[in-house]
XYZ file of C-alpha atoms in Angstrom:
771
model
C 16.979 -5.606 -95.209
C 17.791 -2.519 -97.242
C 16.208 -2.226 -100.653
C 17.561 -0.132 -103.479
C 15.326 1.120 -106.276
C 16.506 1.927 -109.774
C 14.348 3.926 -112.150
C 13.987 2.270 -115.563
C 12.793 4.810 -118.105
C 10.486 7.097 -116.163
C 7.787 4.750 -114.894
C 8.998 1.279 -113.990
C 10.630 0.654 -110.626
C 12.549 -2.541 -109.956
C 13.458 -3.177 -106.304
C 16.473 -5.408 -105.839
C 17.959 -6.049 -102.374
C 21.566 -4.814 -102.216
C 21.782 -4.790 -106.011
C 21.470 -1.273 -107.423
C 21.482 -2.400 -111.072
C 18.801 -5.098 -111.505
C 19.818 -6.280 -114.983
C 23.129 -6.701 -116.767
C 24.345 -7.606 -120.213
C 26.664 -10.527 -119.532
C 28.590 -13.154 -121.435
C 27.365 -16.489 -120.098
C 27.683 -20.137 -121.059
C 24.458 -22.083 -121.575
C 24.213 -25.860 -121.165
C 21.271 -27.679 -122.719
C 20.813 -31.398 -121.986
C 18.074 -33.587 -123.488
C 17.217 -37.281 -123.265
C 17.580 -39.325 -126.446
C 14.349 -41.087 -127.493
C 12.317 -39.756 -124.586
C 8.991 -39.814 -126.457
C 9.160 -43.536 -127.213
C 10.366 -44.228 -123.681
C 7.501 -42.361 -122.038
C 4.916 -43.993 -124.289
C 5.778 -47.498 -123.076
C 6.070 -46.676 -119.351
C 3.452 -46.355 -116.656
C 2.973 -42.742 -115.505
C 4.312 -43.612 -112.059
C 7.452 -45.064 -113.606
C 7.800 -41.948 -115.761
C 7.569 -39.820 -112.629
C 10.221 -41.862 -110.814
C 12.495 -41.802 -113.853
C 12.207 -38.029 -114.259
C 12.929 -37.464 -110.589
C 16.062 -39.641 -110.681
C 17.226 -38.001 -113.922
C 16.649 -34.419 -112.817
C 18.234 -35.014 -109.400
C 21.346 -36.472 -111.013
C 21.710 -33.647 -113.543
C 20.937 -30.871 -111.040
C 23.460 -32.291 -108.573
C 26.221 -32.161 -111.185
C 25.258 -28.648 -112.291
C 25.257 -27.300 -108.748
C 28.621 -28.904 -108.046
C 30.037 -26.945 -110.988
C 28.219 -23.763 -109.887
C 25.650 -23.806 -112.664
C 22.170 -22.322 -112.260
C 19.240 -24.425 -113.517
C 17.150 -21.894 -115.420
C 14.354 -24.176 -116.515
C 13.162 -27.703 -117.133
C 11.489 -28.153 -120.526
C 9.847 -31.563 -120.646
C 12.800 -33.890 -120.175
C 15.370 -31.229 -121.107
C 17.420 -29.139 -118.661
C 18.826 -25.677 -119.366
C 21.493 -24.221 -117.078
C 23.508 -20.993 -116.990
C 27.130 -20.527 -115.988
C 28.271 -17.009 -115.117
C 24.747 -15.601 -114.817
C 25.467 -13.574 -111.708
C 29.102 -14.240 -110.852
C 31.946 -15.168 -113.176
C 35.392 -16.457 -112.353
C 36.625 -16.333 -115.952
C 36.139 -20.113 -116.340
C 32.382 -20.282 -116.934
C 32.760 -22.162 -120.239
C 35.224 -24.605 -118.670
C 32.863 -25.362 -115.787
C 29.951 -25.864 -118.194
C 31.901 -28.323 -120.350
C 33.157 -30.218 -117.292
C 29.564 -30.402 -116.048
C 28.407 -31.737 -119.423
C 31.074 -34.439 -119.417
C 30.232 -35.400 -115.836
C 26.515 -35.609 -116.657
C 27.333 -38.042 -119.433
C 29.543 -40.097 -117.134
C 26.841 -40.203 -114.451
C 24.108 -41.331 -116.853
C 26.070 -43.446 -119.304
C 24.669 -46.991 -119.215
C 23.635 -46.540 -115.583
C 20.202 -47.901 -114.589
C 18.057 -45.019 -113.311
C 14.822 -46.866 -112.456
C 14.725 -50.645 -112.681
C 16.681 -51.628 -115.761
C 16.013 -48.384 -117.654
C 19.151 -46.669 -118.933
C 19.173 -43.127 -120.278
C 21.279 -41.567 -123.014
C 21.471 -37.791 -123.316
C 22.843 -35.188 -125.679
C 24.470 -32.026 -124.344
C 25.040 -28.732 -126.146
C 27.157 -25.906 -124.694
C 27.206 -22.384 -126.174
C 28.734 -19.091 -125.012
C 27.381 -15.649 -125.822
C 25.823 -12.426 -124.577
C 22.494 -12.286 -122.756
C 20.564 -9.897 -120.563
C 20.304 -11.355 -117.055
C 17.816 -10.573 -114.321
C 20.236 -10.580 -111.404
C 17.552 -10.955 -108.788
C 16.219 -14.070 -110.522
C 19.615 -15.656 -111.178
C 18.933 -18.613 -108.905
C 17.985 -22.208 -109.628
C 14.435 -22.338 -110.921
C 14.510 -18.689 -112.009
C 12.586 -19.212 -115.225
C 13.282 -16.582 -117.880
C 16.254 -15.135 -115.991
C 18.292 -14.763 -119.217
C 17.395 -13.664 -122.734
C 19.551 -13.957 -125.833
C 20.235 -15.915 -129.015
C 22.860 -18.067 -127.297
C 20.092 -20.017 -125.549
C 18.682 -21.145 -128.885
C 22.190 -21.951 -130.089
C 22.798 -24.304 -127.152
C 19.474 -26.080 -127.807
C 20.310 -26.511 -131.490
C 23.843 -27.751 -130.776
C 22.651 -30.622 -128.608
C 20.654 -31.911 -131.573
C 23.951 -32.472 -133.424
C 25.674 -34.218 -130.515
C 25.763 -38.017 -130.678
C 24.225 -39.779 -127.670
C 26.674 -39.495 -124.779
C 28.582 -36.545 -126.330
C 28.982 -32.826 -125.552
C 28.834 -30.402 -128.503
C 30.515 -26.986 -128.291
C 30.109 -23.749 -130.200
C 33.121 -21.830 -131.488
C 33.198 -19.353 -128.570
C 33.096 -22.181 -126.026
C 35.838 -24.047 -127.875
C 38.065 -20.964 -127.798
C 37.371 -20.338 -124.103
C 38.344 -23.917 -123.168
C 41.291 -24.350 -125.520
C 44.205 -25.870 -123.622
C 41.901 -27.026 -120.816
C 39.593 -29.418 -122.687
C 40.605 -31.868 -125.390
C 38.404 -31.052 -128.414
C 37.639 -32.567 -131.796
C 36.346 -30.281 -134.525
C 33.551 -31.582 -136.751
C 32.140 -30.502 -140.077
C 30.000 -27.335 -139.754
C 26.306 -28.122 -139.417
C 23.295 -26.260 -140.837
C 21.224 -24.496 -138.181
C 17.825 -22.967 -138.867
C 18.138 -19.220 -139.365
C 21.961 -19.291 -139.436
C 24.028 -18.681 -142.563
C 26.651 -20.022 -143.106
C 26.634 -23.402 -141.299
C 27.724 -23.338 -137.673
C 31.083 -24.916 -136.731
C 30.863 -27.563 -134.017
C 33.391 -29.179 -131.686
C 33.000 -32.239 -129.487
C 34.526 -32.190 -126.004
C 36.612 -35.281 -125.285
C 37.814 -34.685 -121.731
C 39.889 -32.437 -119.462
C 43.571 -32.088 -120.149
C 46.405 -30.999 -117.904
C 47.597 -27.633 -119.275
C 51.201 -27.365 -120.282
C 53.676 -24.800 -119.050
C 53.291 -21.268 -120.343
C 55.792 -20.058 -122.904
C 58.178 -17.516 -121.367
C 60.846 -16.352 -123.756
C 62.356 -13.053 -124.697
C 63.603 -10.367 -122.317
C 61.792 -9.470 -119.114
C 60.227 -6.033 -119.532
C 58.928 -4.166 -116.546
C 58.897 -5.370 -112.937
C 62.594 -5.089 -112.193
C 61.996 -3.525 -108.786
C 59.606 -6.289 -107.731
C 62.068 -8.889 -108.985
C 64.894 -7.365 -106.954
C 62.726 -7.170 -103.827
C 61.746 -10.835 -104.010
C 65.292 -11.987 -104.748
C 66.527 -10.049 -101.741
C 63.909 -11.645 -99.475
C 64.686 -15.157 -100.701
C 68.425 -14.639 -100.437
C 68.134 -13.404 -96.846
C 65.977 -16.397 -95.905
C 68.616 -18.797 -97.204
C 71.619 -16.879 -95.913
C 70.195 -16.367 -92.418
C 68.464 -19.773 -92.304
C 65.322 -17.945 -91.314
C 62.367 -19.043 -93.500
C 60.475 -16.250 -95.259
C 57.151 -16.222 -97.058
C 56.785 -13.917 -100.056
C 53.324 -13.298 -101.504
C 53.417 -12.035 -105.104
C 50.132 -10.295 -105.890
C 48.720 -9.094 -109.191
C 45.563 -9.343 -111.315
C 45.203 -11.687 -114.253
C 47.524 -10.564 -117.033
C 49.893 -8.651 -114.757
C 52.804 -11.019 -115.395
C 52.915 -13.015 -112.153
C 53.894 -16.295 -113.825
C 56.472 -14.535 -115.985
C 58.108 -13.085 -112.897
C 58.197 -16.495 -111.211
C 59.843 -17.956 -114.297
C 62.505 -15.227 -114.130
C 63.118 -15.998 -110.454
C 63.580 -19.735 -111.007
C 65.950 -19.058 -113.882
C 67.989 -16.330 -112.193
C 68.214 -17.355 -108.522
C 70.127 -20.628 -108.698
C 72.892 -20.117 -106.122
C 73.309 -18.207 -102.857
C 76.808 -17.812 -101.448
C 78.009 -20.659 -103.616
C 75.254 -23.042 -102.492
C 72.998 -24.492 -105.151
C 69.311 -23.594 -104.661
C 66.610 -26.199 -105.306
C 63.246 -24.972 -106.613
C 59.988 -26.943 -106.225
C 57.230 -25.308 -108.260
C 53.549 -26.180 -108.668
C 50.675 -24.489 -110.489
C 47.100 -24.790 -109.259
C 44.809 -25.543 -112.177
C 41.216 -24.266 -112.244
C 38.890 -26.670 -110.456
C 41.280 -29.619 -110.132
C 39.775 -33.087 -109.984
C 41.779 -33.831 -106.822
C 42.205 -31.354 -103.966
C 45.846 -32.297 -103.294
C 46.885 -32.150 -106.946
C 49.310 -29.201 -106.370
C 51.078 -31.167 -103.621
C 51.384 -34.117 -105.979
C 52.851 -31.771 -108.603
C 55.468 -30.559 -106.108
C 56.428 -34.194 -105.531
C 56.637 -34.922 -109.273
C 58.963 -31.971 -109.760
C 61.096 -33.009 -106.815
C 61.517 -36.589 -108.079
C 61.709 -35.666 -111.783
C 58.655 -37.754 -112.695
C 57.501 -37.221 -116.286
C 53.855 -37.301 -117.473
C 54.323 -40.516 -119.458
C 56.096 -42.496 -116.734
C 54.470 -45.783 -115.781
C 54.203 -47.237 -112.233
C 57.624 -48.894 -112.374
C 59.340 -45.707 -113.578
C 57.555 -43.659 -110.901
C 58.711 -46.072 -108.199
C 62.306 -45.965 -109.397
C 62.391 -42.155 -109.583
C 60.920 -41.814 -106.097
C 63.472 -44.260 -104.679
C 66.327 -42.373 -106.346
C 65.115 -39.050 -104.907
C 64.650 -40.432 -101.367
C 67.867 -42.437 -101.090
C 70.065 -39.426 -100.081
C 67.459 -38.333 -97.501
C 66.293 -41.524 -95.726
C 67.880 -44.751 -94.488
C 67.400 -47.651 -96.937
C 64.698 -49.358 -94.866
C 62.707 -46.120 -94.572
C 62.947 -45.546 -98.309
C 61.220 -48.861 -98.929
C 58.380 -47.935 -96.546
C 57.999 -44.368 -97.802
C 57.760 -44.956 -101.550
C 54.310 -46.676 -101.496
C 52.735 -43.789 -99.517
C 54.042 -41.269 -102.022
C 52.837 -43.401 -104.932
C 49.316 -43.360 -103.510
C 49.452 -39.576 -103.287
C 50.511 -39.333 -106.929
C 47.842 -41.783 -108.068
C 44.878 -40.339 -106.146
C 45.506 -36.927 -104.533
C 41.842 -36.698 -103.509
C 41.985 -35.686 -99.857
C 41.371 -39.200 -98.541
C 43.213 -40.495 -95.482
C 45.734 -42.258 -97.704
C 46.341 -39.100 -99.719
C 46.686 -36.985 -96.564
C 49.219 -39.462 -95.205
C 51.143 -39.166 -98.469
C 51.062 -35.354 -98.193
C 52.506 -35.566 -94.666
C 55.296 -37.785 -96.010
C 55.908 -35.296 -98.817
C 56.271 -32.539 -96.210
C 58.876 -34.609 -94.388
C 60.742 -35.138 -97.655
C 60.859 -31.380 -98.325
C 62.111 -30.615 -94.815
C 64.858 -33.219 -95.110
C 65.842 -31.810 -98.479
C 66.130 -28.312 -96.952
C 68.644 -29.617 -94.408
C 70.942 -30.667 -97.261
C 70.589 -27.653 -99.575
C 68.609 -24.382 -99.769
C 65.016 -24.948 -100.890
C 62.407 -22.605 -102.354
C 58.809 -23.837 -102.673
C 56.642 -21.816 -105.086
C 52.916 -22.264 -105.787
C 51.332 -20.292 -108.627
C 47.621 -19.383 -108.618
C 47.304 -20.492 -105.016
C 43.934 -18.732 -104.833
C 42.544 -21.632 -106.907
C 43.760 -24.255 -104.448
C 41.639 -26.137 -101.940
C 42.042 -25.387 -98.218
C 43.996 -28.629 -97.851
C 46.811 -27.122 -99.935
C 46.961 -24.010 -97.736
C 47.150 -26.210 -94.636
C 50.000 -28.180 -96.216
C 51.980 -25.013 -97.011
C 51.474 -23.550 -93.546
C 52.535 -26.758 -91.838
C 55.657 -26.924 -93.997
C 56.550 -23.290 -93.285
C 55.968 -23.614 -89.540
C 58.116 -26.743 -89.296
C 60.940 -25.118 -91.288
C 60.784 -22.021 -89.077
C 60.954 -24.112 -85.913
C 64.033 -25.947 -87.222
C 65.762 -22.859 -88.653
C 66.111 -24.291 -92.164
C 67.192 -22.395 -95.312
C 63.723 -22.563 -96.845
C 61.581 -19.888 -98.517
C 57.984 -19.914 -99.692
C 56.613 -18.003 -102.680
C 52.882 -17.898 -103.416
C 51.238 -16.087 -106.322
C 47.614 -14.984 -106.365
C 45.151 -12.258 -107.311
C 44.574 -9.173 -105.123
C 41.038 -10.067 -104.051
C 42.042 -13.435 -102.596
C 41.638 -13.523 -98.822
C 44.923 -15.328 -98.350
C 46.012 -16.943 -95.118
C 49.658 -15.973 -95.186
C 51.521 -16.046 -91.874
C 52.102 -12.761 -90.086
C 55.712 -12.139 -91.174
C 54.941 -12.753 -94.857
C 56.090 -10.062 -97.284
C 53.474 -8.928 -99.807
C 54.837 -7.699 -103.148
C 52.362 -6.158 -105.575
C 53.103 -6.044 -109.287
C 52.609 -2.564 -110.701
C 51.360 -1.871 -114.229
C 53.988 -1.324 -116.884
C 54.986 2.223 -117.678
C 54.082 3.541 -121.112
C 57.622 3.132 -122.410
C 57.760 -0.438 -121.105
C 54.394 -1.293 -122.682
C 55.676 0.045 -125.991
C 58.795 -2.096 -125.810
C 56.751 -5.184 -124.991
C 54.333 -4.554 -127.847
C 57.191 -4.121 -130.314
C 58.690 -7.400 -129.168
C 55.373 -9.267 -129.402
C 54.473 -7.786 -132.791
C 57.881 -8.646 -134.217
C 57.635 -12.219 -132.957
C 54.124 -12.531 -134.439
C 55.237 -11.139 -137.820
C 53.022 -8.043 -137.530
C 53.881 -4.419 -138.381
C 55.608 -2.613 -135.529
C 53.638 0.492 -136.480
C 50.635 -1.079 -134.708
C 52.227 -0.109 -131.392
C 50.583 3.327 -131.597
C 47.171 1.696 -132.061
C 47.567 -0.891 -129.306
C 49.407 1.141 -126.675
C 46.326 2.989 -125.303
C 44.422 -0.311 -125.009
C 46.721 -2.520 -122.944
C 46.595 -0.530 -119.709
C 50.091 -1.546 -118.629
C 49.242 -5.255 -118.384
C 51.502 -7.683 -120.256
C 48.695 -10.228 -120.591
C 46.455 -7.677 -122.306
C 49.271 -6.759 -124.676
C 49.778 -10.414 -125.621
C 46.021 -10.917 -126.123
C 45.708 -7.925 -128.454
C 48.727 -8.989 -130.511
C 47.309 -12.511 -130.784
C 43.982 -11.032 -131.891
C 45.683 -9.031 -134.633
C 47.710 -12.057 -135.718
C 44.486 -14.070 -135.945
C 43.050 -11.589 -138.424
C 41.245 -8.964 -136.349
C 40.959 -5.555 -138.010
C 43.474 -3.224 -136.281
C 41.254 -0.210 -137.024
C 38.166 -1.550 -135.230
C 39.983 -3.907 -132.901
C 37.487 -5.549 -130.532
C 38.258 -6.431 -126.944
C 39.889 -9.892 -126.965
C 37.743 -12.615 -125.435
C 40.446 -13.607 -122.951
C 40.707 -10.035 -121.700
C 36.926 -9.715 -121.478
C 36.699 -12.894 -119.392
C 39.451 -11.829 -117.017
C 38.131 -8.288 -116.557
C 34.580 -9.567 -116.136
C 35.787 -11.829 -113.343
C 37.412 -8.836 -111.637
C 34.063 -7.035 -111.743
C 32.204 -10.012 -110.364
C 34.420 -10.226 -107.307
C 32.714 -6.999 -106.185
C 29.468 -6.642 -104.298
C 26.432 -5.099 -105.959
C 27.074 -1.489 -104.968
C 30.708 -1.383 -106.058
C 29.873 -3.077 -109.328
C 27.084 -0.540 -109.934
C 29.493 2.325 -109.199
C 31.961 0.985 -111.759
C 29.263 0.535 -114.399
C 27.945 4.046 -113.843
C 31.477 5.447 -113.933
C 32.121 3.588 -117.191
C 29.653 5.775 -119.082
C 30.825 9.080 -117.603
C 33.992 9.593 -119.636
C 37.069 11.365 -118.404
C 37.954 11.656 -114.755
C 35.365 10.167 -112.400
C 33.963 12.106 -109.462
C 31.687 10.854 -106.727
C 29.062 13.509 -107.339
C 28.564 12.411 -110.951
C 28.289 8.759 -109.912
C 25.723 9.640 -107.259
C 23.652 11.552 -109.796
C 23.798 8.711 -112.308
C 22.626 6.117 -109.786
C 20.079 8.428 -108.177
C 21.835 8.196 -104.817
C 22.109 10.746 -102.051
C 25.255 12.894 -102.307
C 28.272 11.127 -100.871
C 26.854 7.615 -100.911
C 29.311 6.395 -103.548
C 32.380 7.686 -101.670
C 33.026 4.483 -99.632
C 32.584 2.334 -102.740
C 35.018 4.495 -104.706
C 37.613 4.230 -101.952
C 37.112 0.468 -101.870
C 37.646 0.268 -105.630
C 40.911 2.174 -105.241
C 42.001 -0.286 -102.550
C 41.135 -3.147 -104.906
C 43.311 -1.634 -107.645
C 40.430 -1.108 -110.068
C 40.428 2.689 -109.825
C 43.344 5.059 -109.468
C 43.174 8.344 -107.534
C 43.656 11.332 -109.799
C 46.002 14.144 -108.927
C 43.336 16.849 -109.407
C 40.674 14.920 -107.524
C 38.421 12.153 -108.646
C 39.434 8.803 -110.059
C 40.496 7.079 -113.274
C 40.041 3.468 -114.394
C 43.074 1.256 -113.902
C 42.740 -0.178 -117.431
C 40.764 0.834 -120.546
C 39.360 -2.706 -120.752
C 37.797 -2.347 -117.314
C 35.991 0.829 -118.349
C 34.713 -0.813 -121.537
C 33.475 -3.991 -119.858
C 31.855 -2.053 -117.010
C 30.001 0.255 -119.400
C 28.890 -2.568 -121.688
C 27.361 -4.421 -118.744
C 24.560 -1.824 -118.586
C 21.442 -2.511 -120.664
C 20.490 0.237 -123.124
C 17.577 1.472 -121.009
C 19.662 1.941 -117.882
C 22.489 3.454 -119.883
C 20.099 6.073 -121.232
C 18.763 6.804 -117.737
C 22.257 7.265 -116.302
C 23.363 9.416 -119.227
C 20.315 11.675 -118.933
C 20.800 12.165 -115.217
C 24.401 13.222 -115.621
C 23.618 15.404 -118.649
C 20.906 17.343 -116.771
C 23.141 18.019 -113.789
C 25.462 21.060 -113.573
C 28.816 20.378 -115.167
C 32.270 21.826 -114.781
C 33.125 21.786 -118.457
C 31.351 24.963 -119.592
C 31.981 28.693 -119.324
C 30.337 31.888 -120.471
C 31.718 32.522 -123.915
C 31.293 35.800 -125.838
C 32.903 36.144 -129.244
C 35.169 39.122 -129.637
C 33.724 40.961 -132.607
C 34.312 44.482 -133.829
C 33.317 47.077 -131.282
C 30.175 48.124 -133.141
C 28.956 44.563 -133.653
C 28.957 42.931 -130.208
C 26.378 44.351 -127.839
C 25.036 43.295 -124.462
C 21.312 43.329 -123.447
C 21.580 46.924 -122.317
C 22.933 47.942 -125.672
C 26.444 48.661 -124.525
C 29.276 47.336 -126.616
C 31.158 44.364 -125.292
C 34.465 45.934 -126.037
C 33.322 49.042 -124.257
C 32.377 47.009 -121.247
C 35.830 45.504 -121.290
C 37.404 48.934 -121.408
C 35.153 50.124 -118.620
C 36.088 47.185 -116.464
C 39.748 47.781 -117.165
C 39.339 51.429 -116.324
C 37.689 50.592 -112.983
C 40.563 48.265 -112.207
C 43.093 50.892 -113.079
C 41.288 53.516 -111.027
C 41.426 51.271 -108.025
C 45.165 51.316 -108.232
C 45.434 47.542 -108.532
C 47.812 45.816 -110.871
C 46.293 43.798 -113.707
C 45.239 40.340 -112.527
C 43.431 37.509 -114.336
C 39.683 37.109 -114.301
C 38.014 35.852 -111.143
C 35.125 33.368 -111.241
C 33.307 31.891 -114.206
C 29.696 30.887 -113.558
C 29.092 27.605 -115.358
C 25.360 27.066 -114.944
C 23.933 30.015 -116.872
C 25.785 29.462 -120.102
C 23.768 29.428 -123.308
C 26.352 27.576 -125.391
C 28.555 24.982 -123.709
C 32.276 25.393 -124.317
C 34.761 22.833 -122.998
C 36.627 24.096 -119.959
C 39.678 22.159 -121.029
C 39.589 23.869 -124.385
C 39.225 27.313 -122.803
C 42.141 26.669 -120.512
C 44.219 25.538 -123.454
C 43.138 28.635 -125.323
C 44.361 30.793 -122.447
C 47.899 29.940 -123.507
C 49.312 32.529 -125.937
C 49.764 31.432 -129.501
C 53.029 29.664 -130.366
C 55.806 31.901 -131.438
C 54.625 34.955 -129.500
C 57.595 34.906 -127.210
C 60.527 32.758 -126.102
C 59.195 32.439 -122.559
C 55.828 30.988 -123.574
C 55.161 27.281 -123.106
C 52.708 25.014 -124.787
C 50.519 22.882 -122.575
C 51.325 19.194 -122.842
C 48.737 17.044 -124.559
C 46.813 15.232 -121.804
C 45.750 11.606 -121.784
C 42.563 9.803 -120.770
C 43.546 9.786 -117.117
C 45.461 13.062 -117.102
C 43.778 16.463 -117.464
C 45.509 19.445 -119.042
C 48.425 20.770 -117.079
C 46.640 24.086 -116.607
C 44.151 22.277 -114.393
C 46.654 20.767 -112.035
C 48.467 23.634 -110.413
C 48.850 27.324 -110.951
C 52.592 27.019 -111.506
C 51.896 25.232 -114.786
C 50.134 28.292 -116.182
C 51.992 29.722 -119.163
C 53.251 33.295 -118.713
C 50.747 35.853 -119.807
C 47.766 33.528 -119.627
C 44.646 34.369 -117.670
C 43.944 32.768 -114.346
C 40.501 31.186 -114.290
C 38.377 30.053 -111.402
C 35.347 27.858 -112.079
C 32.300 27.091 -109.968
C 29.707 24.446 -110.708
C 26.389 26.055 -109.903
C 24.656 29.040 -108.443
C 24.765 27.337 -105.074
C 28.549 27.465 -105.006
C 28.847 31.267 -105.195
C 26.442 33.795 -103.636
C 24.295 35.518 -106.268
C 25.500 38.885 -107.457
C 23.905 41.612 -109.557
C 26.503 41.326 -112.266
C 24.813 41.171 -115.667
C 25.993 38.461 -118.045
C 26.267 39.701 -121.610
C 24.301 37.917 -124.319
C 26.514 36.076 -126.745
C 26.705 37.591 -130.180
C 28.582 34.578 -131.482
C 29.985 31.450 -129.955
C 33.406 30.147 -130.883
C 34.144 26.476 -130.290
C 37.158 26.243 -128.012
C 37.828 22.523 -128.271
C 36.611 19.406 -129.913
C 34.052 17.329 -128.011
C 35.472 15.181 -125.274
C 34.668 11.673 -126.561
C 35.342 8.313 -124.934
C 36.937 9.974 -121.923
C 39.873 11.457 -123.867
C 40.926 15.049 -123.589
C 41.077 16.965 -126.878
C 44.438 17.087 -128.549
C 43.829 20.194 -130.594
C 42.290 23.507 -129.613
C 40.705 26.264 -131.631
C 42.380 29.381 -130.316
C 39.786 31.794 -131.640
C 39.392 34.836 -129.373
C 36.687 34.273 -126.771
C 35.546 36.638 -124.026
C 35.038 35.248 -120.532
C 32.617 37.221 -118.374
C 33.972 37.302 -114.826
C 31.742 36.983 -111.755
C 32.859 38.191 -108.328
C 34.633 35.529 -106.314
C 33.579 36.772 -102.895
C 30.286 38.145 -101.545
C 29.872 41.869 -101.746
C 32.148 42.320 -104.730
C 29.401 42.934 -107.277
C 30.386 45.077 -110.158
C 34.077 44.318 -109.900
C 34.070 41.776 -112.700
C 35.585 42.270 -116.118
C 35.545 40.650 -119.524
C 38.688 38.627 -120.132
C 39.631 38.171 -123.786
C 40.860 34.607 -124.179
C 43.444 34.460 -126.912
C 43.687 38.256 -127.129
C 47.071 39.982 -127.153
C 48.847 40.394 -123.820
C 47.579 43.328 -121.817
C 44.010 43.077 -123.042
C 42.823 41.364 -119.867
C 42.366 43.302 -116.653
C 40.716 42.211 -113.444
C 40.726 43.045 -109.757
C 42.789 41.086 -107.250
C 41.080 38.151 -105.631
C 41.722 35.627 -102.866
C 43.823 32.535 -103.645
C 42.032 30.149 -105.951
C 40.452 27.041 -104.423
C 39.308 24.607 -107.072
C 35.877 23.119 -106.466
C 35.859 19.569 -105.108
C 34.116 18.230 -108.214
C 36.394 19.884 -110.744
C 37.210 16.444 -112.114
C 33.716 16.385 -113.593
C 34.919 18.739 -116.289
C 36.564 15.756 -117.926
């Protein structure tokens, strides 16, 4: 088995199989359960009875925790501490922890464990940031996590009544709408000021329908494609399966809502929609099938058994003979009551399939299932059986399933996959204005929020909600909902791809494989397959000048923040010590008698001499050739130098200003030669001495260094450039051309730059590292 080693600091080595980064800063949920009155209980029992009681108690609790994918970190006396989301997160870590706490209480409540002994426990659940040892994130991995949230969970359980589950504020927010909660008076906790707010979990609740109002902004093309597929399926009576794919927050549910509202007739025939949403970790595996049946029969949440029976009979009467209606209703009632995958429930699901097929013979039918990646395999088998039967009969039926990109779906071969693209900048701005107006917030905040949303409607809504809840727009933190969703996207990756993303998160600007390899201490080229896989997963975008950019700003932030400080420093130092493509040889243009080179010759004189040699050769004036980037004494941003190559505004009607680049877009001068403003110098950059054969050209010592651009911070290209005159010492571009270089005056008047002709420019492969 391969073992990867990461260097921590300069001395410690931590081997972790297939996991290049051994520790991560993660947001986890901690569950702490403790027996009430254990000391008095143990004092009156025989040691053998104590042993038997502990074994029964720990087995019961551990079984529940494992069922909800919790990791038992330690046993402390009669207390149990478990972690949710320690190594993998699905975005519902807090929900799973609370459900586990409620199930533990149900399993122990007034139930004899040994003899007639009954146990009562308190449970505290808290959510917060910890540092996790990924290699030890298994059951029994004592000390796998470190952070204040562990103490918080232990303190919270002290304030839970026997049989209750106490929640911290972060856990309450993460489970809002999924768990019924009751807020209590804040309680004093040692070392915490002010008192800590506490909620008690009551039980799971069926989430209501999402609010979808206002105009649809964005995926018009995807909407038209799906409508065309569904219309053809109904018109040709040839069932079609459409798979709508997009990450959390991309607007999948919003698009489905638009479809159900807009596609109501085809060729004058009324279309019937049956829609179900798969909830996270449903109590019953066939719950989505039962929801399809409720929608078909018009059954409301508050309907009693008699009302359910009447509504089912009314829905079946047009489809079945009267005698068959009487026999069918009880089977469907059992499915609605207990959709648990039992034989009775499976028989009810088969009857439901027959009902849907009969309905499709009377009128066009579209069956849609949202978040199908959360469903149990039994739901996928139901959908496939329904689709196959409709195809065999040639019915006007269509199937629409919605899921995330990483789901290994089991769609049939002819299924059409439609991927939701991120919103364009203009569309994101329109959506933000609409959301801000509806929330009563200043529309001027669009400029602040626009760079943060990354083209995802869900991120835009989360940021607006955060502002409406009182977050400071100036130092706006990443919303918790966005952090959970993006963290889950990261955790769907294997160790190497996750490590590549985390290393790329601290690099800033456009990402190149060479920089990632240096940060992780890998052999050159090792990160290339991982980078291509991340592009295929939609987490990175290929850049037009080479390299990659993050799909969303939130992904870059979460990936970078996952690294502990020590590893972040190691990665930063490795990339800082390596040759970079963002520096050039800069020599300030001073008066002729002030700037001198090591040999004592004036810089200006050298420039004139170079120009004279060029003129003597009979060549027309051409831009400078190659800039050596590894021998520079003072680092000057390549992007700033390229921007400075453009003549000053107002110097001529034919001159163009370079467009201001964005985080994922380098200056236009970097992309193609045709974008070069007239009169500007043509610059070729190389990364190190190994890229160009050594030449005897002498590099002049700088007399003064002029800053060409502001520092490139947080991956953003500078928006303003200091156009002070700077001299660029040229180095021959081809072997054997020593002595043919010249000094190019950046920002000098036209005609001041002369250089010899050179072969066509080929940008180095790692030019993206200049970002």
